Amino acid sequence: MPRLSIEEKSQIKMLSKKELESIVIKLMTEKENYNYVLVNYLNKEKGEQDLFEKAKIDIDSLRAKRYKGFSEQLQLANLISACVKRINEFTKISKKKNLEADLILYVLDIPFSLPNNFFGTCFTQFDYKTGLLLKRLITLVTKKLHEDYRIEYIDIINNYLKRLHDTSDHLDFIYEMPKSI
């Protein structure tokens, strides 16, 4: 992101209100700018929650989409990658880490709602992507969220960790993950 020079800042300050309004309206036609202005200026109370609900709807539409892949595991790995991109878009705008954790859990429900035989196959990309997302959730819960939130997530995370260790411990990445938090 470019930095504004002192001269540019003074030029912006000299713009009229009407010019500033037209600039803001033009910038808000881009999705990312629109979401930023919505959350930080137009709807401070419920903006992030609305953005969270939109992200969940987008993830649901990603789930309905068909992905490339020889097996169901590879298709699911591509689905997880697409969902992670959507989560990253959300986190660029929202600073509420508990909403990010809820979105990650929402995506993790996809692979963990499947039978155990989906894990531990020769298609390790699925196990790896699931493990990466779980590791992101663990880091978020243990390092960036307040202790009170940890209670909400600890049982779910421990169940997911147990299931991954039971089925995919042959992968170094999964093996090195903690057994519980």
GROMACS .gro file of N, CA and C in nm:
model
  543
    1MET      N    1   0.085  -0.117   0.000
    1MET     CA    2   0.000   0.000   0.000
    1MET      C    3   0.090   0.124   0.000
    2PRO      N    4   0.063   0.218  -0.090
    2PRO     CA    5   0.148   0.337  -0.097
    2PRO      C    6   0.130   0.429   0.024
    3ARG      N    7   0.237   0.497   0.056
    3ARG     CA    8   0.233   0.593   0.166
    3ARG      C    9   0.212   0.732   0.108
    4LEU      N   10   0.133   0.809   0.175
    4LEU     CA   11   0.108   0.946   0.132
    4LEU      C   12   0.221   1.037   0.178
    5SER      N   13   0.265   1.122   0.089
    5SER     CA   14   0.367   1.220   0.127
    5SER      C   15   0.299   1.336   0.199
    6ILE      N   16   0.376   1.421   0.260
    6ILE     CA   17   0.323   1.538   0.330
    6ILE      C   18   0.250   1.628   0.231
    7GLU      N   19   0.305   1.641   0.112
    7GLU     CA   20   0.243   1.724   0.009
    7GLU      C   21   0.106   1.669  -0.033
    8GLU      N   22   0.099   1.536  -0.049
    8GLU     CA   23  -0.028   1.473  -0.088
    8GLU      C   24  -0.132   1.489   0.023
    9LYS      N   25  -0.090   1.476   0.146
    9LYS     CA   26  -0.183   1.493   0.258
    9LYS      C   27  -0.239   1.635   0.260
   10SER      N   28  -0.155   1.734   0.236
   10SER     CA   29  -0.203   1.873   0.235
   10SER      C   30  -0.295   1.897   0.117
   11GLN      N   31  -0.270   1.834   0.004
   11GLN     CA   32  -0.359   1.847  -0.112
   11GLN      C   33  -0.496   1.787  -0.082
   12ILE      N   34  -0.499   1.675  -0.013
   12ILE     CA   35  -0.626   1.612   0.024
   12ILE      C   36  -0.703   1.701   0.119
   13LYS      N   37  -0.634   1.764   0.212
   13LYS     CA   38  -0.700   1.853   0.308
   13LYS      C   39  -0.761   1.975   0.239
   14MET      N   40  -0.707   2.013   0.125
   14MET     CA   41  -0.758   2.130   0.054
   14MET      C   42  -0.877   2.097  -0.037
   15LEU      N   43  -0.909   1.969  -0.053
   15LEU     CA   44  -1.024   1.931  -0.136
   15LEU      C   45  -1.153   1.976  -0.070
   16SER      N   46  -1.251   2.009  -0.152
   16SER     CA   47  -1.381   2.051  -0.098
   16SER      C   48  -1.459   1.927  -0.050
   17LYS      N   49  -1.561   1.951   0.027
   17LYS     CA   50  -1.644   1.843   0.078
   17LYS      C   51  -1.708   1.766  -0.036
   18LYS      N   52  -1.753   1.836  -0.137
   18LYS     CA   53  -1.818   1.773  -0.251
   18LYS      C   54  -1.720   1.681  -0.327
   19GLU      N   55  -1.597   1.728  -0.342
   19GLU     CA   56  -1.496   1.646  -0.409
   19GLU      C   57  -1.464   1.521  -0.327
   20LEU      N   58  -1.453   1.537  -0.196
   20LEU     CA   59  -1.426   1.423  -0.108
   20LEU      C   60  -1.541   1.321  -0.114
   21GLU      N   61  -1.664   1.372  -0.116
   21GLU     CA   62  -1.779   1.282  -0.125
   21GLU      C   63  -1.776   1.202  -0.254
   22SER      N   64  -1.745   1.266  -0.364
   22SER     CA   65  -1.742   1.195  -0.493
   22SER      C   66  -1.628   1.092  -0.495
   23ILE      N   67  -1.517   1.123  -0.432
   23ILE     CA   68  -1.406   1.028  -0.426
   23ILE      C   69  -1.446   0.905  -0.344
   24VAL      N   70  -1.507   0.929  -0.228
   24VAL     CA   71  -1.549   0.818  -0.142
   24VAL      C   72  -1.653   0.732  -0.213
   25ILE      N   73  -1.749   0.795  -0.279
   25ILE     CA   74  -1.853   0.718  -0.350
   25ILE      C   75  -1.790   0.635  -0.461
   26LYS      N   76  -1.695   0.691  -0.533
   26LYS     CA   77  -1.629   0.618  -0.640
   26LYS      C   78  -1.548   0.501  -0.584
   27LEU      N   79  -1.476   0.523  -0.475
   27LEU     CA   80  -1.397   0.416  -0.415
   27LEU      C   81  -1.484   0.304  -0.359
   28MET      N   82  -1.603   0.340  -0.314
   28MET     CA   83  -1.691   0.238  -0.255
   28MET      C   84  -1.752   0.143  -0.358
   29THR      N   85  -1.729   0.166  -0.485
   29THR     CA   86  -1.777   0.071  -0.585
   29THR      C   87  -1.694  -0.057  -0.584
   30GLU      N   88  -1.574  -0.053  -0.527
   30GLU     CA   89  -1.493  -0.173  -0.512
   30GLU      C   90  -1.534  -0.243  -0.382
   31LYS      N   91  -1.546  -0.376  -0.388
   31LYS     CA   92  -1.598  -0.454  -0.276
   31LYS      C   93  -1.518  -0.433  -0.148
   32GLU      N   94  -1.386  -0.438  -0.158
   32GLU     CA   95  -1.303  -0.427  -0.038
   32GLU      C   96  -1.317  -0.289   0.027
   33ASN      N   97  -1.317  -0.184  -0.055
   33ASN     CA   98  -1.334  -0.048  -0.002
   33ASN      C   99  -1.473  -0.030   0.057
   34TYR      N  100  -1.573  -0.086  -0.010
   34TYR     CA  101  -1.710  -0.076   0.040
   34TYR      C  102  -1.721  -0.138   0.179
   35ASN      N  103  -1.667  -0.259   0.192
   35ASN     CA  104  -1.673  -0.328   0.321
   35ASN      C  105  -1.599  -0.251   0.429
   36TYR      N  106  -1.485  -0.194   0.396
   36TYR     CA  107  -1.407  -0.116   0.493
   36TYR      C  108  -1.486   0.005   0.542
   37VAL      N  109  -1.543   0.080   0.450
   37VAL     CA  110  -1.620   0.199   0.487
   37VAL      C  111  -1.745   0.158   0.566
   38LEU      N  112  -1.810   0.051   0.523
   38LEU     CA  113  -1.930   0.003   0.592
   38LEU      C  114  -1.899  -0.032   0.737
   39VAL      N  115  -1.794  -0.108   0.759
   39VAL     CA  116  -1.761  -0.155   0.894
   39VAL      C  117  -1.709  -0.043   0.983
   40ASN      N  118  -1.626   0.045   0.929
   40ASN     CA  119  -1.559   0.145   1.012
   40ASN      C  120  -1.630   0.279   1.021
   41TYR      N  121  -1.725   0.308   0.932
   41TYR     CA  122  -1.786   0.440   0.933
   41TYR      C  123  -1.939   0.439   0.926
   42LEU      N  124  -1.996   0.355   0.841
   42LEU     CA  125  -2.141   0.363   0.820
   42LEU      C  126  -2.221   0.278   0.919
   43ASN      N  127  -2.170   0.162   0.955
   43ASN     CA  128  -2.244   0.071   1.041
   43ASN      C  129  -2.149   0.012   1.146
   44LYS      N  130  -2.106   0.096   1.239
   44LYS     CA  131  -2.005   0.054   1.336
   44LYS      C  132  -2.055  -0.056   1.430
   45GLU      N  133  -2.184  -0.053   1.466
   45GLU     CA  134  -2.235  -0.150   1.563
   45GLU      C  135  -2.247  -0.290   1.504
   46LYS      N  136  -2.310  -0.302   1.387
   46LYS     CA  137  -2.338  -0.433   1.332
   46LYS      C  138  -2.265  -0.461   1.202
   47GLY      N  139  -2.176  -0.374   1.161
   47GLY     CA  140  -2.108  -0.390   1.033
   47GLY      C  141  -2.026  -0.517   1.024
   48GLU      N  142  -1.947  -0.545   1.127
   48GLU     CA  143  -1.864  -0.665   1.125
   48GLU      C  144  -1.949  -0.792   1.131
   49GLN      N  145  -2.058  -0.787   1.206
   49GLN     CA  146  -2.146  -0.903   1.213
   49GLN      C  147  -2.212  -0.926   1.077
   50ASP      N  148  -2.253  -0.819   1.009
   50ASP     CA  149  -2.311  -0.832   0.876
   50ASP      C  150  -2.209  -0.889   0.778
   51LEU      N  151  -2.087  -0.843   0.789
   51LEU     CA  152  -1.979  -0.893   0.704
   51LEU      C  153  -1.954  -1.041   0.731
   52PHE      N  154  -1.962  -1.080   0.857
   52PHE     CA  155  -1.946  -1.220   0.896
   52PHE      C  156  -2.056  -1.306   0.833
   53GLU      N  157  -2.179  -1.258   0.839
   53GLU     CA  158  -2.291  -1.333   0.781
   53GLU      C  159  -2.275  -1.345   0.629
   54LYS      N  160  -2.227  -1.238   0.564
   54LYS     CA  161  -2.203  -1.244   0.419
   54LYS      C  162  -2.093  -1.345   0.388
   55ALA      N  163  -1.992  -1.351   0.471
   55ALA     CA  164  -1.883  -1.447   0.449
   55ALA      C  165  -1.935  -1.590   0.463
   56LYS      N  166  -2.023  -1.615   0.559
   56LYS     CA  167  -2.081  -1.748   0.575
   56LYS      C  168  -2.164  -1.785   0.452
   57ILE      N  169  -2.239  -1.690   0.400
   57ILE     CA  170  -2.319  -1.715   0.279
   57ILE      C  171  -2.227  -1.746   0.161
   58ASP      N  172  -2.117  -1.671   0.150
   58ASP     CA  173  -2.021  -1.696   0.043
   58ASP      C  174  -1.958  -1.834   0.056
   59ILE      N  175  -1.928  -1.875   0.178
   59ILE     CA  176  -1.871  -2.008   0.200
   59ILE      C  177  -1.973  -2.116   0.164
   60ASP      N  178  -2.100  -2.092   0.196
   60ASP     CA  179  -2.204  -2.187   0.156
   60ASP      C  180  -2.213  -2.199   0.004
   61SER      N  181  -2.199  -2.086  -0.065
   61SER     CA  182  -2.203  -2.093  -0.212
   61SER      C  183  -2.077  -2.162  -0.266
   62LEU      N  184  -1.964  -2.148  -0.197
   62LEU     CA  185  -1.844  -2.220  -0.238
   62LEU      C  186  -1.862  -2.371  -0.220
   63ARG      N  187  -1.934  -2.409  -0.117
   63ARG     CA  188  -1.960  -2.551  -0.092
   63ARG      C  189  -2.043  -2.613  -0.202
   64ALA      N  190  -2.133  -2.535  -0.261
   64ALA     CA  191  -2.221  -2.586  -0.365
   64ALA      C  192  -2.149  -2.600  -0.499
   65LYS      N  193  -2.036  -2.535  -0.510
   65LYS     CA  194  -1.959  -2.535  -0.634
   65LYS      C  195  -1.884  -2.668  -0.651
   66ARG      N  196  -1.859  -2.706  -0.773
   66ARG     CA  197  -1.785  -2.829  -0.803
   66ARG      C  198  -1.638  -2.793  -0.827
   67TYR      N  199  -1.547  -2.867  -0.767
   67TYR     CA  200  -1.404  -2.839  -0.777
   67TYR      C  201  -1.332  -2.949  -0.852
   68LYS      N  202  -1.220  -2.912  -0.915
   68LYS     CA  203  -1.139  -3.009  -0.988
   68LYS      C  204  -1.069  -3.101  -0.890
   69GLY      N  205  -1.048  -3.222  -0.935
   69GLY     CA  206  -0.975  -3.317  -0.853
   69GLY      C  207  -1.014  -3.459  -0.890
   70PHE      N  208  -0.916  -3.546  -0.887
   70PHE     CA  209  -0.936  -3.687  -0.922
   70PHE      C  210  -1.025  -3.757  -0.820
   71SER      N  211  -1.012  -3.721  -0.695
   71SER     CA  212  -1.089  -3.786  -0.588
   71SER      C  213  -1.167  -3.681  -0.510
   72GLU      N  214  -1.254  -3.730  -0.425
   72GLU     CA  215  -1.332  -3.639  -0.339
   72GLU      C  216  -1.240  -3.562  -0.244
   73GLN      N  217  -1.134  -3.627  -0.198
   73GLN     CA  218  -1.041  -3.561  -0.107
   73GLN      C  219  -0.972  -3.442  -0.175
   74LEU      N  220  -0.931  -3.458  -0.299
   74LEU     CA  221  -0.866  -3.349  -0.371
   74LEU      C  222  -0.965  -3.236  -0.400
   75GLN      N  223  -1.087  -3.271  -0.431
   75GLN     CA  224  -1.190  -3.170  -0.452
   75GLN      C  225  -1.216  -3.093  -0.323
   76LEU      N  226  -1.221  -3.164  -0.211
   76LEU     CA  227  -1.241  -3.099  -0.082
   76LEU      C  228  -1.122  -3.012  -0.043
   77ALA      N  229  -1.001  -3.054  -0.079
   77ALA     CA  230  -0.882  -2.972  -0.053
   77ALA      C  231  -0.892  -2.841  -0.130
   78ASN      N  232  -0.939  -2.845  -0.252
   78ASN     CA  233  -0.957  -2.723  -0.331
   78ASN      C  234  -1.068  -2.637  -0.273
   79LEU      N  235  -1.172  -2.699  -0.221
   79LEU     CA  236  -1.280  -2.625  -0.153
   79LEU      C  237  -1.224  -2.553  -0.030
   80ILE      N  238  -1.143  -2.622   0.049
   80ILE     CA  239  -1.085  -2.561   0.168
   80ILE      C  240  -0.997  -2.442   0.129
   81SER      N  241  -0.921  -2.456   0.023
   81SER     CA  242  -0.837  -2.344  -0.024
   81SER      C  243  -0.921  -2.224  -0.062
   82ALA      N  244  -1.032  -2.247  -0.131
   82ALA     CA  245  -1.121  -2.137  -0.169
   82ALA      C  246  -1.182  -2.072  -0.046
   83CYS      N  247  -1.219  -2.152   0.052
   83CYS     CA  248  -1.277  -2.099   0.176
   83CYS      C  249  -1.174  -2.017   0.254
   84VAL      N  250  -1.049  -2.061   0.253
   84VAL     CA  251  -0.943  -1.986   0.323
   84VAL      C  252  -0.925  -1.849   0.257
   85LYS      N  253  -0.933  -1.844   0.125
   85LYS     CA  254  -0.925  -1.714   0.057
   85LYS      C  255  -1.037  -1.622   0.103
   86ARG      N  256  -1.156  -1.676   0.118
   86ARG     CA  257  -1.269  -1.594   0.163
   86ARG      C  258  -1.251  -1.550   0.308
   87ILE      N  259  -1.196  -1.636   0.391
   87ILE     CA  260  -1.167  -1.599   0.530
   87ILE      C  261  -1.064  -1.486   0.533
   88ASN      N  262  -0.963  -1.496   0.449
   88ASN     CA  263  -0.860  -1.392   0.443
   88ASN      C  264  -0.918  -1.258   0.401
   89GLU      N  265  -1.012  -1.259   0.308
   89GLU     CA  266  -1.080  -1.134   0.269
   89GLU      C  267  -1.152  -1.074   0.389
   90PHE      N  268  -1.216  -1.159   0.466
   90PHE     CA  269  -1.289  -1.115   0.585
   90PHE      C  270  -1.194  -1.054   0.688
   91THR      N  271  -1.080  -1.119   0.710
   91THR     CA  272  -0.988  -1.071   0.813
   91THR      C  273  -0.916  -0.942   0.774
   92LYS      N  274  -0.912  -0.910   0.646
   92LYS     CA  275  -0.854  -0.782   0.605
   92LYS      C  276  -0.940  -0.667   0.654
   93ILE      N  277  -1.069  -0.689   0.665
   93ILE     CA  278  -1.162  -0.584   0.704
   93ILE      C  279  -1.193  -0.590   0.853
   94SER      N  280  -1.226  -0.707   0.902
   94SER     CA  281  -1.270  -0.723   1.040
   94SER      C  282  -1.151  -0.746   1.133
   95LYS      N  283  -1.154  -0.682   1.246
   95LYS     CA  284  -1.049  -0.699   1.345
   95LYS      C  285  -1.094  -0.786   1.462
   96LYS      N  286  -1.216  -0.835   1.459
   96LYS     CA  287  -1.266  -0.920   1.566
   96LYS      C  288  -1.219  -1.063   1.543
   97LYS      N  289  -1.126  -1.105   1.626
   97LYS     CA  290  -1.065  -1.236   1.612
   97LYS      C  291  -1.163  -1.349   1.643
   98ASN      N  292  -1.261  -1.323   1.729
   98ASN     CA  293  -1.358  -1.429   1.758
   98ASN      C  294  -1.445  -1.459   1.636
   99LEU      N  295  -1.474  -1.359   1.555
   99LEU     CA  296  -1.550  -1.384   1.432
   99LEU      C  297  -1.466  -1.461   1.331
  100GLU      N  298  -1.337  -1.430   1.326
  100GLU     CA  299  -1.247  -1.507   1.239
  100GLU      C  300  -1.243  -1.652   1.283
  101ALA      N  301  -1.233  -1.675   1.414
  101ALA     CA  302  -1.231  -1.812   1.467
  101ALA      C  303  -1.362  -1.884   1.434
  102ASP      N  304  -1.474  -1.815   1.444
  102ASP     CA  305  -1.603  -1.876   1.410
  102ASP      C  306  -1.610  -1.914   1.262
  103LEU      N  307  -1.555  -1.829   1.177
  103LEU     CA  308  -1.552  -1.860   1.034
  103LEU      C  309  -1.464  -1.982   1.006
  104ILE      N  310  -1.350  -1.988   1.072
  104ILE     CA  311  -1.262  -2.104   1.054
  104ILE      C  312  -1.332  -2.231   1.101
  105LEU      N  313  -1.400  -2.223   1.214
  105LEU     CA  314  -1.476  -2.339   1.262
  105LEU      C  315  -1.585  -2.378   1.163
  106TYR      N  316  -1.648  -2.278   1.104
  106TYR     CA  317  -1.754  -2.304   1.005
  106TYR      C  318  -1.697  -2.382   0.886
  107VAL      N  319  -1.576  -2.348   0.845
  107VAL     CA  320  -1.513  -2.420   0.735
  107VAL      C  321  -1.464  -2.558   0.781
  108LEU      N  322  -1.410  -2.566   0.902
  108LEU     CA  323  -1.362  -2.695   0.952
  108LEU      C  324  -1.475  -2.795   0.972
  109ASP      N  325  -1.596  -2.748   0.987
  109ASP     CA  326  -1.711  -2.839   0.996
  109ASP      C  327  -1.726  -2.921   0.868
  110ILE      N  328  -1.679  -2.869   0.757
  110ILE     CA  329  -1.692  -2.940   0.629
  110ILE      C  330  -1.613  -3.072   0.634
  111PRO      N  331  -1.481  -3.068   0.655
  111PRO     CA  332  -1.409  -3.196   0.655
  111PRO      C  333  -1.440  -3.285   0.775
  112PHE      N  334  -1.465  -3.224   0.890
  112PHE     CA  335  -1.487  -3.306   1.009
  112PHE      C  336  -1.629  -3.360   1.019
  113SER      N  337  -1.717  -3.320   0.929
  113SER     CA  338  -1.850  -3.380   0.926
  113SER      C  339  -1.851  -3.507   0.841
  114LEU      N  340  -1.740  -3.533   0.774
  114LEU     CA  341  -1.728  -3.651   0.689
  114LEU      C  342  -1.681  -3.771   0.771
  115PRO      N  343  -1.702  -3.891   0.719
  115PRO     CA  344  -1.654  -4.010   0.792
  115PRO      C  345  -1.501  -4.011   0.804
  116ASN      N  346  -1.452  -4.088   0.900
  116ASN     CA  347  -1.308  -4.096   0.926
  116ASN      C  348  -1.228  -4.147   0.808
  117ASN      N  349  -1.290  -4.227   0.721
  117ASN     CA  350  -1.213  -4.285   0.611
  117ASN      C  351  -1.176  -4.182   0.503
  118PHE      N  352  -1.223  -4.059   0.514
  118PHE     CA  353  -1.179  -3.954   0.423
  118PHE      C  354  -1.037  -3.909   0.457
  119PHE      N  355  -0.999  -3.924   0.582
  119PHE     CA  356  -0.865  -3.888   0.627
  119PHE      C  357  -0.774  -4.010   0.614
  120GLY      N  358  -0.645  -3.983   0.605
  120GLY     CA  359  -0.548  -4.091   0.606
  120GLY      C  360  -0.535  -4.166   0.475
  121THR      N  361  -0.589  -4.114   0.367
  121THR     CA  362  -0.575  -4.180   0.238
  121THR      C  363  -0.446  -4.136   0.171
  122CYS      N  364  -0.425  -4.182   0.050
  122CYS     CA  365  -0.304  -4.142  -0.023
  122CYS      C  366  -0.314  -3.998  -0.074
  123PHE      N  367  -0.432  -3.938  -0.065
  123PHE     CA  368  -0.450  -3.799  -0.108
  123PHE      C  369  -0.426  -3.708   0.013
  124THR      N  370  -0.299  -3.687   0.045
  124THR     CA  371  -0.261  -3.620   0.169
  124THR      C  372  -0.287  -3.469   0.165
  125GLN      N  373  -0.312  -3.415   0.047
  125GLN     CA  374  -0.338  -3.270   0.038
  125GLN      C  375  -0.459  -3.233   0.122
  126PHE      N  376  -0.560  -3.318   0.123
  126PHE     CA  377  -0.680  -3.292   0.203
  126PHE      C  378  -0.647  -3.288   0.351
  127ASP      N  379  -0.572  -3.386   0.399
  127ASP     CA  380  -0.534  -3.389   0.540
  127ASP      C  381  -0.448  -3.268   0.575
  128TYR      N  382  -0.356  -3.233   0.486
  128TYR     CA  383  -0.265  -3.122   0.509
  128TYR      C  384  -0.341  -2.989   0.517
  129LYS      N  385  -0.431  -2.965   0.423
  129LYS     CA  386  -0.507  -2.839   0.422
  129LYS      C  387  -0.596  -2.829   0.546
  130THR      N  388  -0.655  -2.941   0.584
  130THR     CA  389  -0.737  -2.942   0.704
  130THR      C  390  -0.651  -2.914   0.828
  131GLY      N  391  -0.534  -2.976   0.834
  131GLY     CA  392  -0.442  -2.953   0.945
  131GLY      C  393  -0.393  -2.809   0.951
  132LEU      N  394  -0.365  -2.751   0.835
  132LEU     CA  395  -0.322  -2.611   0.832
  132LEU      C  396  -0.429  -2.518   0.887
  133LEU      N  397  -0.552  -2.542   0.847
  133LEU     CA  398  -0.661  -2.457   0.895
  133LEU      C  399  -0.684  -2.477   1.044
  134LEU      N  400  -0.671  -2.599   1.091
  134LEU     CA  401  -0.684  -2.625   1.234
  134LEU      C  402  -0.570  -2.559   1.312
  135LYS      N  403  -0.450  -2.562   1.257
  135LYS     CA  404  -0.336  -2.497   1.322
  135LYS      C  405  -0.359  -2.346   1.330
  136ARG      N  406  -0.416  -2.289   1.226
  136ARG     CA  407  -0.448  -2.146   1.227
  136ARG      C  408  -0.547  -2.114   1.338
  137LEU      N  409  -0.647  -2.200   1.353
  137LEU     CA  410  -0.746  -2.181   1.460
  137LEU      C  411  -0.680  -2.193   1.597
  138ILE      N  412  -0.593  -2.290   1.614
  138ILE     CA  413  -0.525  -2.309   1.742
  138ILE      C  414  -0.442  -2.185   1.776
  139THR      N  415  -0.368  -2.134   1.680
  139THR     CA  416  -0.287  -2.014   1.703
  139THR      C  417  -0.374  -1.895   1.739
  140LEU      N  418  -0.483  -1.882   1.669
  140LEU     CA  419  -0.577  -1.771   1.694
  140LEU      C  420  -0.634  -1.780   1.835
  141VAL      N  421  -0.678  -1.898   1.874
  141VAL     CA  422  -0.742  -1.915   2.005
  141VAL      C  423  -0.642  -1.903   2.119
  142THR      N  424  -0.524  -1.958   2.101
  142THR     CA  425  -0.428  -1.958   2.212
  142THR      C  426  -0.350  -1.828   2.225
  143LYS      N  427  -0.331  -1.755   2.115
  143LYS     CA  428  -0.244  -1.637   2.121
  143LYS      C  429  -0.314  -1.504   2.098
  144LYS      N  430  -0.426  -1.504   2.030
  144LYS     CA  431  -0.484  -1.376   1.993
  144LYS      C  432  -0.621  -1.348   2.054
  145LEU      N  433  -0.682  -1.450   2.111
  145LEU     CA  434  -0.812  -1.432   2.175
  145LEU      C  435  -0.797  -1.426   2.326
  146HIS      N  436  -0.891  -1.358   2.389
  146HIS     CA  437  -0.894  -1.350   2.534
  146HIS      C  438  -0.922  -1.489   2.592
  147GLU      N  439  -0.876  -1.513   2.711
  147GLU     CA  440  -0.893  -1.642   2.779
  147GLU      C  441  -1.039  -1.688   2.785
  148ASP      N  442  -1.131  -1.593   2.799
  148ASP     CA  443  -1.273  -1.630   2.809
  148ASP      C  444  -1.322  -1.700   2.683
  149TYR      N  445  -1.270  -1.661   2.568
  149TYR     CA  446  -1.311  -1.725   2.443
  149TYR      C  447  -1.253  -1.865   2.429
  150ARG      N  448  -1.141  -1.888   2.491
  150ARG     CA  449  -1.074  -2.017   2.480
  150ARG      C  450  -1.164  -2.132   2.523
  151ILE      N  451  -1.244  -2.108   2.625
  151ILE     CA  452  -1.334  -2.210   2.678
  151ILE      C  453  -1.433  -2.256   2.571
  152GLU      N  454  -1.479  -2.163   2.488
  152GLU     CA  455  -1.576  -2.197   2.383
  152GLU      C  456  -1.518  -2.290   2.277
  153TYR      N  457  -1.389  -2.279   2.253
  153TYR     CA  458  -1.328  -2.350   2.140
  153TYR      C  459  -1.248  -2.473   2.180
  154ILE      N  460  -1.209  -2.483   2.305
  154ILE     CA  461  -1.112  -2.586   2.345
  154ILE      C  462  -1.162  -2.728   2.320
  155ASP      N  463  -1.286  -2.759   2.353
  155ASP     CA  464  -1.338  -2.895   2.334
  155ASP      C  465  -1.345  -2.932   2.186
  156ILE      N  466  -1.392  -2.840   2.105
  156ILE     CA  467  -1.403  -2.866   1.961
  156ILE      C  468  -1.265  -2.888   1.901
  157ILE      N  469  -1.170  -2.801   1.936
  157ILE     CA  470  -1.034  -2.814   1.883
  157ILE      C  471  -0.971  -2.947   1.927
  158ASN      N  472  -0.988  -2.983   2.052
  158ASN     CA  473  -0.931  -3.109   2.101
  158ASN      C  474  -0.992  -3.230   2.031
  159ASN      N  475  -1.123  -3.225   2.004
  159ASN     CA  476  -1.186  -3.334   1.928
  159ASN      C  477  -1.129  -3.342   1.786
  160TYR      N  478  -1.112  -3.228   1.722
  160TYR     CA  479  -1.055  -3.225   1.587
  160TYR      C  480  -0.911  -3.276   1.589
  161LEU      N  481  -0.833  -3.234   1.688
  161LEU     CA  482  -0.694  -3.281   1.699
  161LEU      C  483  -0.688  -3.432   1.718
  162LYS      N  484  -0.774  -3.484   1.805
  162LYS     CA  485  -0.776  -3.628   1.830
  162LYS      C  486  -0.808  -3.703   1.701
  163ARG      N  487  -0.906  -3.654   1.630
  163ARG     CA  488  -0.946  -3.721   1.506
  163ARG      C  489  -0.834  -3.717   1.402
  164LEU      N  490  -0.767  -3.604   1.390
  164LEU     CA  491  -0.656  -3.594   1.294
  164LEU      C  492  -0.541  -3.685   1.334
  165HIS      N  493  -0.508  -3.689   1.463
  165HIS     CA  494  -0.399  -3.775   1.508
  165HIS      C  495  -0.433  -3.922   1.490
  166ASP      N  496  -0.559  -3.957   1.508
  166ASP     CA  497  -0.600  -4.096   1.492
  166ASP      C  498  -0.594  -4.141   1.347
  167THR      N  499  -0.617  -4.051   1.253
  167THR     CA  500  -0.627  -4.091   1.113
  167THR      C  501  -0.509  -4.050   1.026
  168SER      N  502  -0.441  -3.941   1.060
  168SER     CA  503  -0.340  -3.884   0.969
  168SER      C  504  -0.205  -3.863   1.035
  169ASP      N  505  -0.174  -3.939   1.135
  169ASP     CA  506  -0.048  -3.921   1.208
  169ASP      C  507   0.074  -3.957   1.124
  170HIS      N  508   0.054  -4.019   1.010
  170HIS     CA  509   0.166  -4.055   0.923
  170HIS      C  510   0.227  -3.931   0.856
  171LEU      N  511   0.156  -3.821   0.854
  171LEU     CA  512   0.208  -3.695   0.800
  171LEU      C  513   0.286  -3.622   0.910
  172ASP      N  514   0.406  -3.579   0.877
  172ASP     CA  515   0.490  -3.511   0.975
  172ASP      C  516   0.421  -3.387   1.032
  173PHE      N  517   0.355  -3.312   0.946
  173PHE     CA  518   0.287  -3.190   0.988
  173PHE      C  519   0.180  -3.220   1.094
  174ILE      N  520   0.103  -3.323   1.071
  174ILE     CA  521  -0.003  -3.361   1.167
  174ILE      C  522   0.062  -3.420   1.294
  175TYR      N  523   0.165  -3.502   1.276
  175TYR     CA  524   0.231  -3.564   1.389
  175TYR      C  525   0.288  -3.461   1.485
  176GLU      N  526   0.339  -3.349   1.430
  176GLU     CA  527   0.401  -3.246   1.513
  176GLU      C  528   0.301  -3.152   1.578
  177MET      N  529   0.175  -3.163   1.540
  177MET     CA  530   0.073  -3.080   1.604
  177MET      C  531   0.050  -3.130   1.747
  178PRO      N  532   0.005  -3.042   1.836
  178PRO     CA  533  -0.019  -3.088   1.974
  178PRO      C  534  -0.133  -3.189   1.979
  179LYS      N  535  -0.127  -3.274   2.079
  179LYS     CA  536  -0.235  -3.372   2.097
  179LYS      C  537  -0.363  -3.306   2.150
  180SER      N  538  -0.344  -3.199   2.225
  180SER     CA  539  -0.456  -3.119   2.276
  180SER      C  540  -0.402  -2.983   2.318
  181ILE      N  541  -0.495  -2.890   2.339
  181ILE     CA  542  -0.452  -2.757   2.386
  181ILE      C  543  -0.503  -2.734   2.526
   0.00000   0.00000   0.00000
